[in-house]
Amino acid sequence: MTRAEAIRQVLENLRVIDAVSEPAAEDFVRVGRRVDQERARLMDKGLVWWDADSIPDAVAGAFCDLASVRSMTIFAKAYDATGAEAMIAAAKSSERREPVRATYF
């Protein structure tokens, strides 16, 4: 999922647009800032391993839910993302990692 797709999904989550509507430029920019802020917050917590324009499918829904919570005040909407951060943390812990070689002295 790209950043632009994430912004659209947030707008859909908040029911600002439907699946076939184009978002207003102002809404796109305002939600885009919130998407970036949420990504930065998760990055500070060590929960981001993806580039802004390549959000993995395994976390895209949860990430958009968190960004929706961050954006809901713009549109005076309510949104619940309970468990979304835990889903991202669980997906991160299951990412394939190279084995670490122990060095003995």
CSV table of C-alpha atoms in Angstrom, one decimal:
chain,number,residue,atom,x,y,z
A,1,MET,CA,0.0,0.0,0.0
A,2,THR,CA,1.3,3.4,-0.9
A,3,ARG,CA,1.0,6.6,1.3
A,4,ALA,CA,-1.7,7.9,-1.1
A,5,GLU,CA,-3.7,4.7,-0.7
A,6,ALA,CA,-3.4,4.9,3.0
A,7,ILE,CA,-4.7,8.4,3.0
A,8,ARG,CA,-7.7,7.3,0.9
A,9,GLN,CA,-8.4,4.4,3.2
A,10,VAL,CA,-8.3,6.7,6.2
A,11,LEU,CA,-10.9,9.0,4.5
A,12,GLU,CA,-13.0,5.9,3.7
A,13,ASN,CA,-12.7,4.7,7.3
A,14,LEU,CA,-14.0,8.0,8.5
A,15,ARG,CA,-16.7,8.0,5.9
A,16,VAL,CA,-15.6,11.3,4.4
A,17,ILE,CA,-15.5,9.6,0.9
A,18,ASP,CA,-16.8,6.4,-0.5
A,19,ALA,CA,-14.9,3.9,-2.6
A,20,VAL,CA,-15.5,5.7,-5.9
A,21,SER,CA,-15.2,9.4,-4.8
A,22,GLU,CA,-12.1,11.5,-5.1
A,23,PRO,CA,-11.0,13.2,-1.9
A,24,ALA,CA,-10.8,17.0,-1.8
A,25,ALA,CA,-7.2,18.3,-2.1
A,26,GLU,CA,-7.4,20.0,1.3
A,27,ASP,CA,-8.6,16.7,3.0
A,28,PHE,CA,-5.9,14.8,1.3
A,29,VAL,CA,-3.2,17.1,2.6
A,30,ARG,CA,-4.6,17.3,6.1
A,31,VAL,CA,-4.9,13.5,6.4
A,32,GLY,CA,-1.5,13.1,4.8
A,33,ARG,CA,0.1,15.0,7.6
A,34,ARG,CA,-1.7,12.8,10.2
A,35,VAL,CA,-0.5,9.7,8.4
A,36,ASP,CA,3.0,10.9,8.5
A,37,GLN,CA,2.7,11.8,12.1
A,38,GLU,CA,1.4,8.4,13.0
A,39,ARG,CA,4.2,6.7,11.0
A,40,ALA,CA,6.7,8.8,12.9
A,41,ARG,CA,5.2,7.9,16.3
A,42,LEU,CA,5.3,4.2,15.4
A,43,MET,CA,8.9,4.6,14.1
A,44,ASP,CA,9.9,6.1,17.5
A,45,LYS,CA,8.5,3.0,19.2
A,46,GLY,CA,10.5,0.8,16.8
A,47,LEU,CA,7.3,-0.5,15.1
A,48,VAL,CA,8.1,0.7,11.5
A,49,TRP,CA,10.2,-1.3,9.1
A,50,TRP,CA,8.7,-0.1,5.9
A,51,ASP,CA,9.1,2.9,3.6
A,52,ALA,CA,6.3,5.5,3.4
A,53,ASP,CA,5.2,4.3,0.0
A,54,SER,CA,5.5,0.5,0.7
A,55,ILE,CA,3.3,-0.3,3.7
A,56,PRO,CA,3.1,-4.1,4.0
A,57,ASP,CA,-0.3,-5.6,3.5
A,58,ALA,CA,0.1,-7.4,6.9
A,59,VAL,CA,-0.1,-4.1,8.7
A,60,ALA,CA,-1.8,-1.7,6.3
A,61,GLY,CA,-5.3,-2.1,7.9
A,62,ALA,CA,-4.0,-1.6,11.4
A,63,PHE,CA,-1.8,1.4,10.4
A,64,CYS,CA,-4.8,3.0,8.6
A,65,ASP,CA,-6.9,2.4,11.7
A,66,LEU,CA,-4.4,4.3,13.9
A,67,ALA,CA,-4.1,7.1,11.3
A,68,SER,CA,-7.9,7.3,11.3
A,69,VAL,CA,-7.9,7.8,15.1
A,70,ARG,CA,-5.3,10.6,14.6
A,71,SER,CA,-7.4,12.2,11.9
A,72,MET,CA,-10.9,11.9,13.3
A,73,THR,CA,-10.9,15.3,15.0
A,74,ILE,CA,-10.5,17.0,11.6
A,75,PHE,CA,-13.9,15.8,10.5
A,76,ALA,CA,-15.6,15.6,14.0
A,77,LYS,CA,-15.9,11.8,13.6
A,78,ALA,CA,-15.4,9.0,16.0
A,79,TYR,CA,-13.2,6.0,15.2
A,80,ASP,CA,-11.9,3.1,17.3
A,81,ALA,CA,-8.6,1.4,16.6
A,82,THR,CA,-8.4,-0.8,19.7
A,83,GLY,CA,-5.7,-3.5,19.2
A,84,ALA,CA,-4.3,-2.0,16.0
A,85,GLU,CA,-0.9,-1.2,17.5
A,86,ALA,CA,-0.7,-4.7,19.0
A,87,MET,CA,-1.4,-6.1,15.5
A,88,ILE,CA,1.5,-4.1,14.1
A,89,ALA,CA,3.8,-5.2,16.9
A,90,ALA,CA,2.8,-8.9,16.3
A,91,ALA,CA,3.5,-8.6,12.6
A,92,LYS,CA,6.9,-7.0,13.3
A,93,SER,CA,7.9,-9.8,15.7
A,94,SER,CA,7.2,-12.3,13.0
A,95,GLU,CA,9.3,-10.7,10.3
A,96,ARG,CA,12.0,-12.9,8.9
A,97,ARG,CA,15.3,-12.0,10.4
A,98,GLU,CA,18.8,-13.1,9.6
A,99,PRO,CA,20.3,-15.4,12.3
A,100,VAL,CA,22.7,-13.6,14.6
A,101,ARG,CA,26.1,-15.3,14.8
A,102,ALA,CA,27.5,-15.5,18.3
A,103,THR,CA,31.1,-14.6,18.7
A,104,TYR,CA,33.0,-16.4,21.4
A,105,PHE,CA,36.2,-15.2,22.9
